[in-house]
mmCIF file of C-alpha atoms in Angstrom:
data_model
loop_
_atom_site.group_PDB
_atom_site.id
_atom_site.type_symbol
_atom_site.label_atom_id
_atom_site.label_comp_id
_atom_site.label_asym_id
_atom_site.label_seq_id
_atom_site.Cartn_x
_atom_site.Cartn_y
_atom_site.Cartn_z
ATOM 1 C CA UNK A 218 0.000 0.000 0.000
ATOM 2 C CA UNK A 219 2.854 2.368 0.761
ATOM 3 C CA UNK A 220 4.485 1.525 -2.560
ATOM 4 C CA UNK A 221 1.391 2.315 -4.664
ATOM 5 C CA UNK A 222 -0.084 5.185 -2.656
ATOM 6 C CA UNK A 223 1.309 7.921 -4.923
ATOM 7 C CA UNK A 224 -0.267 6.194 -7.954
ATOM 8 C CA UNK A 225 -3.429 5.004 -6.221
ATOM 9 C CA UNK A 226 -5.851 7.189 -8.210
ATOM 10 C CA UNK A 227 -4.187 6.415 -11.534
ATOM 11 C CA UNK A 228 -4.326 2.682 -10.818
ATOM 12 C CA UNK A 229 -7.975 2.975 -9.738
ATOM 13 C CA UNK A 230 -8.891 4.499 -13.099
ATOM 14 C CA UNK A 231 -7.284 1.648 -15.025
ATOM 15 C CA UNK A 232 -9.458 -1.208 -16.305
ATOM 16 C CA UNK A 233 -7.266 -3.863 -14.663
ATOM 17 C CA UNK A 234 -5.956 -1.717 -11.814
ATOM 18 C CA UNK A 235 -9.396 -1.188 -10.337
ATOM 19 C CA UNK A 236 -9.720 -4.938 -9.714
ATOM 20 C CA UNK A 237 -6.304 -5.076 -8.073
ATOM 21 C CA UNK A 238 -7.161 -2.237 -5.678
ATOM 22 C CA UNK A 239 -10.496 -3.806 -4.810
ATOM 23 C CA UNK A 240 -8.670 -7.028 -3.927
ATOM 24 C CA UNK A 241 -6.209 -5.071 -1.795
ATOM 25 C CA UNK A 242 -9.071 -3.347 0.011
ATOM 26 C CA UNK A 243 -10.597 -6.718 0.800
ATOM 27 C CA UNK A 244 -7.308 -7.627 2.487
ATOM 28 C CA UNK A 245 -6.875 -4.397 4.490
ATOM 29 C CA UNK A 246 -6.682 -5.242 8.174
ATOM 30 C CA UNK A 247 -5.355 -2.217 10.122
ATOM 31 C CA UNK A 248 -6.393 1.390 10.682
ATOM 32 C CA UNK A 249 -2.957 2.480 9.510
ATOM 33 C CA UNK A 250 -3.585 0.866 6.134
ATOM 34 C CA UNK A 251 -7.019 2.477 5.961
ATOM 35 C CA UNK A 252 -5.510 5.904 6.692
ATOM 36 C CA UNK A 253 -2.926 5.548 3.931
ATOM 37 C CA UNK A 254 -5.663 4.690 1.430
ATOM 38 C CA UNK A 255 -7.944 7.555 2.489
ATOM 39 C CA UNK A 256 -5.010 9.999 2.251
ATOM 40 C CA UNK A 257 -4.107 8.601 -1.181
ATOM 41 C CA UNK A 258 -7.423 9.690 -2.678
ATOM 42 C CA UNK A 259 -7.530 13.148 -1.056
ATOM 43 C CA UNK A 260 -8.730 15.809 -3.527
ATOM 44 C CA UNK A 261 -9.484 13.132 -6.148
ATOM 45 C CA UNK A 262 -12.694 11.637 -4.779
ATOM 46 C CA UNK A 263 -15.020 13.339 -7.251
ATOM 47 C CA UNK A 264 -12.746 12.548 -10.175
ATOM 48 C CA UNK A 265 -12.857 8.919 -9.106
ATOM 49 C CA UNK A 266 -16.604 8.959 -8.480
ATOM 50 C CA UNK A 267 -17.361 9.819 -12.103
ATOM 51 C CA UNK A 268 -14.791 7.444 -13.595
ATOM 52 C CA UNK A 269 -16.051 4.091 -14.925
ATOM 53 C CA UNK A 270 -13.321 2.119 -13.134
ATOM 54 C CA UNK A 271 -12.332 4.236 -10.145
ATOM 55 C CA UNK A 272 -15.913 4.513 -8.893
ATOM 56 C CA UNK A 273 -15.780 0.801 -8.007
ATOM 57 C CA UNK A 274 -12.731 1.413 -5.838
ATOM 58 C CA UNK A 275 -14.603 4.136 -3.945
ATOM 59 C CA UNK A 276 -17.542 1.790 -3.496
ATOM 60 C CA UNK A 277 -15.191 -0.825 -2.075
ATOM 61 C CA UNK A 278 -13.660 1.762 0.270
ATOM 62 C CA UNK A 279 -17.150 2.586 1.528
ATOM 63 C CA UNK A 280 -17.845 -1.079 2.014
ATOM 64 C CA UNK A 281 -14.572 -1.962 3.744
ATOM 65 C CA UNK A 282 -13.578 1.133 5.760
ATOM 66 C CA UNK A 283 -15.922 2.123 8.631
ATOM 67 C CA UNK A 284 -17.837 5.347 8.148
ATOM 68 C CA UNK A 285 -16.193 7.135 11.063
ATOM 69 C CA UNK A 286 -12.741 6.563 9.538
ATOM 70 C CA UNK A 287 -13.514 7.902 6.065
ATOM 71 C CA UNK A 288 -14.926 11.312 6.971
ATOM 72 C CA UNK A 289 -13.221 13.152 4.093
ATOM 73 C CA UNK A 290 -14.866 10.846 1.534
ATOM 74 C CA UNK A 291 -18.182 11.129 3.358
ATOM 75 C CA UNK A 292 -18.052 14.917 3.071
ATOM 76 C CA UNK A 293 -17.399 14.814 -0.666
ATOM 77 C CA UNK A 294 -20.361 12.508 -1.217
ATOM 78 C CA UNK A 295 -22.704 14.435 1.077
ATOM 79 C CA UNK A 296 -21.747 17.795 -0.452
ATOM 80 C CA UNK A 297 -22.335 16.518 -3.988
ATOM 81 C CA UNK A 298 -25.365 14.263 -3.593
ATOM 82 C CA UNK A 299 -27.376 15.987 -6.334
ATOM 83 C CA UNK A 300 -24.670 15.864 -9.017
ATOM 84 C CA UNK A 301 -23.694 12.311 -8.108
ATOM 85 C CA UNK A 302 -27.325 11.171 -8.262
ATOM 86 C CA UNK A 303 -27.608 12.520 -11.817
ATOM 87 C CA UNK A 304 -24.597 10.546 -13.065
ATOM 88 C CA UNK A 305 -24.533 6.885 -14.128
ATOM 89 C CA UNK A 306 -21.441 6.148 -12.009
ATOM 90 C CA UNK A 307 -22.268 8.598 -9.253
ATOM 91 C CA UNK A 308 -25.660 7.083 -8.532
ATOM 92 C CA UNK A 309 -24.048 3.704 -7.823
ATOM 93 C CA UNK A 310 -21.737 5.390 -5.325
ATOM 94 C CA UNK A 311 -24.670 7.139 -3.637
ATOM 95 C CA UNK A 312 -26.545 3.844 -3.316
ATOM 96 C CA UNK A 313 -23.480 2.086 -1.912
ATOM 97 C CA UNK A 314 -22.953 4.926 0.564
ATOM 98 C CA UNK A 315 -26.575 4.743 1.648
ATOM 99 C CA UNK A 316 -26.282 0.998 2.154
ATOM 100 C CA UNK A 317 -23.243 1.416 4.419
ATOM 101 C CA UNK A 318 -24.318 4.563 6.248
ATOM 102 C CA UNK A 319 -25.169 4.329 9.950
ATOM 103 C CA UNK A 320 -24.432 7.796 11.401
ATOM 104 C CA UNK A 321 -27.819 9.544 11.902
ATOM 105 C CA UNK A 322 -26.464 12.998 11.042
ATOM 106 C CA UNK A 323 -25.202 11.763 7.688
ATOM 107 C CA UNK A 324 -28.479 10.020 6.969
ATOM 108 C CA UNK A 325 -30.295 13.299 7.627
ATOM 109 C CA UNK A 326 -27.970 15.155 5.269
ATOM 110 C CA UNK A 327 -28.800 12.679 2.507
ATOM 111 C CA UNK A 328 -32.521 13.191 3.084
ATOM 112 C CA UNK A 329 -32.090 16.970 3.119
ATOM 113 C CA UNK A 330 -30.095 16.973 -0.127
ATOM 114 C CA UNK A 331 -32.591 14.719 -1.891
ATOM 115 C CA UNK A 332 -35.496 16.815 -0.603
ATOM 116 C CA UNK A 333 -33.988 20.104 -1.757
ATOM 117 C CA UNK A 334 -33.416 18.710 -5.242
ATOM 118 C CA UNK A 335 -36.278 16.225 -5.312
ATOM 119 C CA UNK A 336 -38.022 17.283 -8.526
ATOM 120 C CA UNK A 337 -34.825 17.472 -10.571
ATOM 121 C CA UNK A 338 -33.582 14.124 -9.273
ATOM 122 C CA UNK A 339 -36.940 12.351 -9.681
ATOM 123 C CA UNK A 340 -37.124 13.313 -13.365
ATOM 124 C CA UNK A 341 -33.586 12.201 -14.169
ATOM 125 C CA UNK A 342 -32.814 8.830 -15.845
ATOM 126 C CA UNK A 343 -30.369 7.981 -13.037
ATOM 127 C CA UNK A 344 -31.608 10.149 -10.205
ATOM 128 C CA UNK A 345 -35.041 8.554 -10.068
ATOM 129 C CA UNK A 346 -33.343 5.403 -8.781
ATOM 130 C CA UNK A 347 -31.942 7.362 -5.838
ATOM 131 C CA UNK A 348 -35.440 8.408 -4.809
ATOM 132 C CA UNK A 349 -36.804 4.894 -5.299
ATOM 133 C CA UNK A 350 -33.930 3.458 -3.284
ATOM 134 C CA UNK A 351 -34.559 5.541 -0.172
ATOM 135 C CA UNK A 352 -38.294 4.852 -0.440
ATOM 136 C CA UNK A 353 -37.484 1.136 -0.401
ATOM 137 C CA UNK A 354 -34.867 1.271 2.348
ATOM 138 C CA UNK A 355 -36.067 3.977 4.749
ATOM 139 C CA UNK A 356 -39.379 4.347 6.537
ATOM 140 C CA UNK A 357 -42.072 6.793 5.496
ATOM 141 C CA UNK A 358 -41.274 9.170 8.366
ATOM 142 C CA UNK A 359 -37.703 9.582 7.100
ATOM 143 C CA UNK A 360 -38.935 10.190 3.552
ATOM 144 C CA UNK A 361 -41.958 12.341 4.465
ATOM 145 C CA UNK A 362 -40.670 15.552 2.864
ATOM 146 C CA UNK A 363 -39.698 13.785 -0.358
ATOM 147 C CA UNK A 364 -43.088 12.068 -0.520
ATOM 148 C CA UNK A 365 -44.926 15.362 0.062
ATOM 149 C CA UNK A 366 -43.065 17.080 -2.772
ATOM 150 C CA UNK A 367 -43.878 14.221 -5.152
ATOM 151 C CA UNK A 368 -47.551 14.308 -4.126
ATOM 152 C CA UNK A 369 -47.709 18.072 -4.693
ATOM 153 C CA UNK A 370 -46.527 17.503 -8.278
ATOM 154 C CA UNK A 371 -48.124 14.102 -8.813
ATOM 155 C CA UNK A 372 -49.959 14.741 -12.094
ATOM 156 C CA UNK A 373 -46.989 16.264 -13.895
ATOM 157 C CA UNK A 374 -44.566 13.610 -12.624
ATOM 158 C CA UNK A 375 -46.951 10.781 -13.554
ATOM 159 C CA UNK A 376 -46.719 11.733 -17.227
ATOM 160 C CA UNK A 377 -42.933 11.604 -17.488
ATOM 161 C CA UNK A 378 -40.819 8.545 -18.269
ATOM 162 C CA UNK A 379 -38.520 8.505 -15.244
ATOM 163 C CA UNK A 380 -40.508 10.318 -12.570
ATOM 164 C CA UNK A 381 -43.520 8.072 -13.231
ATOM 165 C CA UNK A 382 -41.405 5.243 -11.767
ATOM 166 C CA UNK A 383 -41.043 7.287 -8.571
ATOM 167 C CA UNK A 384 -44.800 7.884 -8.462
ATOM 168 C CA UNK A 385 -45.446 4.149 -8.824
ATOM 169 C CA UNK A 386 -42.984 3.408 -6.025
ATOM 170 C CA UNK A 387 -44.666 5.928 -3.721
ATOM 171 C CA UNK A 388 -48.114 4.477 -4.421
ATOM 172 C CA UNK A 389 -46.717 1.077 -3.511
ATOM 173 C CA UNK A 390 -44.939 2.179 -0.319
ATOM 174 C CA UNK A 391 -47.071 4.832 1.399
ATOM 175 C CA UNK A 392 -49.935 4.342 3.836
ATOM 176 C CA UNK A 393 -53.640 4.300 3.032
ATOM 177 C CA UNK A 394 -54.270 7.899 4.073
ATOM 178 C CA UNK A 395 -51.564 9.218 1.764
ATOM 179 C CA UNK A 396 -52.898 7.070 -1.085
ATOM 180 C CA UNK A 397 -56.301 8.696 -0.662
ATOM 181 C CA UNK A 398 -54.700 12.076 -1.257
ATOM 182 C CA UNK A 399 -52.921 10.823 -4.387
ATOM 183 C CA UNK A 400 -55.993 9.100 -5.807
ATOM 184 C CA UNK A 401 -58.135 12.176 -5.181
ATOM 185 C CA UNK A 402 -55.634 14.222 -7.169
ATOM 186 C CA UNK A 403 -55.163 11.774 -10.032
ATOM 187 C CA UNK A 404 -58.605 10.271 -10.454
ATOM 188 C CA UNK A 405 -60.888 13.224 -10.870
ATOM 189 C CA UNK A 406 -62.593 14.139 -14.116
ATOM 190 C CA UNK A 407 -60.400 17.159 -14.776
ATOM 191 C CA UNK A 408 -57.079 15.296 -14.404
ATOM 192 C CA UNK A 409 -57.856 11.723 -15.445
ATOM 193 C CA UNK A 410 -58.478 12.503 -19.111
ATOM 194 C CA UNK A 411 -54.918 13.778 -19.556
ATOM 195 C CA UNK A 412 -53.492 10.878 -17.588
ATOM 196 C CA UNK A 413 -55.074 8.126 -19.683
ATOM 197 C CA UNK A 414 -53.839 9.695 -22.915
ATOM 198 C CA UNK A 415 -50.248 9.542 -21.713
ATOM 199 C CA UNK A 416 -48.416 6.196 -21.930
ATOM 200 C CA UNK A 417 -46.555 6.735 -18.669
ATOM 201 C CA UNK A 418 -49.712 7.981 -16.998
ATOM 202 C CA UNK A 419 -51.417 4.720 -17.942
ATOM 203 C CA UNK A 420 -48.678 2.788 -16.134
ATOM 204 C CA UNK A 421 -49.416 4.829 -13.010
ATOM 205 C CA UNK A 422 -53.116 4.030 -13.401
ATOM 206 C CA UNK A 423 -52.396 0.318 -13.694
ATOM 207 C CA UNK A 424 -50.208 0.409 -10.579
ATOM 208 C CA UNK A 425 -52.892 2.314 -8.672
ATOM 209 C CA UNK A 426 -55.606 -0.267 -9.358
ATOM 210 C CA UNK A 427 -53.808 -2.779 -7.131
ATOM 211 C CA UNK A 428 -54.146 -0.486 -4.105
ATOM 212 C CA UNK A 429 -57.610 1.033 -4.586
ATOM 213 C CA UNK A 430 -60.695 0.239 -2.553
ATOM 214 C CA UNK A 431 -63.842 -1.051 -4.250
ATOM 215 C CA UNK A 432 -65.517 2.347 -3.952
ATOM 216 C CA UNK A 433 -62.508 4.173 -5.373
ATOM 217 C CA UNK A 434 -62.532 1.836 -8.374
ATOM 218 C CA UNK A 435 -66.254 2.408 -8.900
ATOM 219 C CA UNK A 436 -65.772 6.162 -8.923
ATOM 220 C CA UNK A 437 -63.075 5.880 -11.597
ATOM 221 C CA UNK A 438 -65.184 3.486 -13.680
ATOM 222 C CA UNK A 439 -68.003 6.041 -13.695
ATOM 223 C CA UNK A 440 -65.661 8.724 -15.039
ATOM 224 C CA UNK A 441 -64.206 6.390 -17.678
ATOM 225 C CA UNK A 442 -67.679 5.356 -18.826
ATOM 226 C CA UNK A 443 -68.590 9.027 -19.205
ATOM 227 C CA UNK A 444 -65.452 9.634 -21.305
ATOM 228 C CA UNK A 445 -66.321 6.640 -23.469
ATOM 229 C CA UNK A 446 -69.883 7.860 -24.047
ATOM 230 C CA UNK A 447 -68.597 11.259 -25.138
ATOM 231 C CA UNK A 448 -65.855 9.940 -27.419
ATOM 232 C CA UNK A 449 -66.321 9.558 -31.179
ATOM 233 C CA UNK A 450 -62.944 7.878 -31.658
ATOM 234 C CA UNK A 451 -63.051 4.077 -32.013
ATOM 235 C CA UNK A 452 -59.465 3.532 -30.765
ATOM 236 C CA UNK A 453 -60.078 5.775 -27.793
ATOM 237 C CA UNK A 454 -63.262 3.879 -26.937
ATOM 238 C CA UNK A 455 -61.344 0.603 -27.105
ATOM 239 C CA UNK A 456 -58.639 1.965 -24.835
ATOM 240 C CA UNK A 457 -61.232 3.211 -22.332
ATOM 241 C CA UNK A 458 -63.012 -0.131 -22.437
ATOM 242 C CA UNK A 459 -59.720 -1.879 -21.651
ATOM 243 C CA UNK A 460 -59.109 0.421 -18.677
ATOM 244 C CA UNK A 461 -62.625 -0.154 -17.375
ATOM 245 C CA UNK A 462 -62.005 -3.911 -17.480
ATOM 246 C CA UNK A 463 -58.798 -3.340 -15.523
ATOM 247 C CA UNK A 464 -60.721 -1.567 -12.752
ATOM 248 C CA UNK A 465 -63.494 -4.178 -12.729
ATOM 249 C CA UNK A 466 -61.144 -7.094 -12.027
#
């Protein structure tokens, strides 16, 4: 470790070198060795985070070195949560950090960062996974602010490719009272027409059916039947008929 420390970052970025360093990290056994490694990546953590090979070394560091002994790396991740979550390599690092994070203050900083940038992250092809991940791993109390922001923008987010996945996850994870709020917003005559004409919105509808009460389904069926009666388009009538069958099951 002493021999390679000056070239640690360069080796980490190499296609073969990354595997060597990960093997070395698996064999690390003393705090002295951990300190040398942490010092070797000083001022290069972000560069490594975005690199296809070096990011795996950082993930291994997070996995192998206790959180309290890698504070400098923690700070880089916590201070750049938004940008990391919007990057294909960065999001993997964020998820690995979350999975090996136990200090309450750091957990709160992750929640705060995701809350402050919730709408941008939820609509991103990589960032939406960060939101889904915390919804899966943390309880609803921890994620309350994120959930509230999504609910406040539920119709818009339901019609977009990536954020619709977040909406589906929230419908699946939240409690019955919160679902009532979402369903009241989505399944009213003014909003539902736009939702069913959007392919991502239809996925949200199909997910919702699984969690609706009998009465909620009946209310939606009534609206869909009204749309069908008013429509002069054969394909639209067929689509509405298919949705009605979905709610009747």
